[in-house]
Amino acid sequence: MSELKIVFVGHVDHGKSTIIGRLLYETHSLPQGVINKVQKIADETGKDFEYAYLLDAFAEERQQGITIDMTQIQFSTENRDYLIIDAPGHKEFLKNMISGAANANAAFLVIDAAAGVQEQTRRHAYLLSLLGIKKIFVLINKIDLVNYSEKRFLKVADDIKNFLASLKVIPKKIIPVSGFFGDNITTTSKNLAWYTGKSLIDTLDLIDDVDENFSSALRLPIQDVYKFDERRIIAGRIESGKLKVGDKIKIYPEDRESKITEIAYWLKKDKKNAAEFGESVGIIIEDEFFNKRGEIITLANETNFPHISNRLRASVFWLGKNSLTIGKKYKFKLTTAEVEAEVEKIIRTVDASTLESSNSSQKLKLNDVGEIIFRLKNEIAFDDFGKFQATGRFVLIDGYDVAGGGIVLSAEKSAQNGTIFSIDNKNFHAKLFDEFYYDVERREFTHVAEIENAVYKIGDKISLSCRF
């Protein structure tokens, strides 16, 4: 099996770090020196051994070769390798989810059995649904604090299931655990005789890592175009589907068609004729188009083509210090495309913890969710998030800061960019270098693109007209 990326989230003090620390300890994923360090601190302070402290000690050791990158920790079981994406705090968690944790294969939502579902629990659950993480598991932790009560477990389980149902999310499993005592972490516990399910580690090993994007339509956002010798190599990461040499492709938003003639390689041993979801590739195509970063490549024979528009409707989770407001412009980043986006309309705002909505708000405050219509400076290619996650998810930049993220709900009719001029009470929309003709007989202006024969040859019949 391939490495599985999992993110652990939860309300402050609900025991997420203790569970991760215990998991690392029980899978022998920590150097003995780290364990000894925490044990020494416990002995000196007269306190119990704290598994949560293992993460802090582990982080201090990263300069000595331990595999940890920011909030990412690797560990393994006998069956597979894992990458834990740790969310160390509420504000940091939101930023991390927008910038990196959206790539997680699965999420574990941690809830204190005694405290139950809290505000941050609901916010985290909402954000997981917004990011499209479909494999969501719930860990009801500190079950020891409620005397391993099945009744209390069922009450908290019902509460979180009802909230997730309002987000149209069904949790895969709900597991009672005690991170502190190790109940149900790597082995089932006699204290939980009423629970007939699997432990946390067994649940992890059973998660299917097959992604639906393997069999989806092709989506290859162009990251860059490189010139080598006589070859122009179009580089990018395949976000869904697969491709092979000989495939006919379309390139959006320009809707150009060509054919893949080669998949580029450095060494002869790396030569191949096909690539699929998750791979970064360089392809060479038959035609010498002017391709650029942000365009999206699909197969020509597919039925699910991306939207092409400069207006879209989206659900946005706002993280900015300054509120999102109507008329303000932001940098809009979707896959490799970057374009200026103006907030055209705030349709409604939603409190992420209560799901209460308002149709009258004119701004989005920190941690608010809103349904927004954006107007982009240029047309780009994108998808509804429900169909293709990678090409339906975006980030908003305010100045130099990541200020929000969201998902595309639908495309809106393109707005015309350019200059409007009026003649004889008729409006004409024009961009730089557009050409118009004036028909003397009909007394009408016609855009050159609307004339069937924009280029004439000897013998063609033309109406008496003059160039505008």
PDB file of N, CA and C in Angstrom, residues 127 194 443:
ATOM      1  N   LEU A 127     -14.904  22.744   8.261  1.00  0.00           N
ATOM      2  CA  LEU A 127     -13.785  22.966   7.360  1.00  0.00           C
ATOM      3  C   LEU A 127     -13.382  21.679   6.643  1.00  0.00           C
ATOM      4  N   TRP A 194     -18.190  -3.438  25.865  1.00  0.00           N
ATOM      5  CA  TRP A 194     -19.423  -3.179  25.103  1.00  0.00           C
ATOM      6  C   TRP A 194     -19.137  -2.729  23.673  1.00  0.00           C
ATOM      7  N   ARG A 443     -27.051  50.340 -41.811  1.00  0.00           N
ATOM      8  CA  ARG A 443     -26.727  51.312 -40.773  1.00  0.00           C
ATOM      9  C   ARG A 443     -26.486  50.611 -39.434  1.00  0.00           C
TER      10      ARG A 443
END
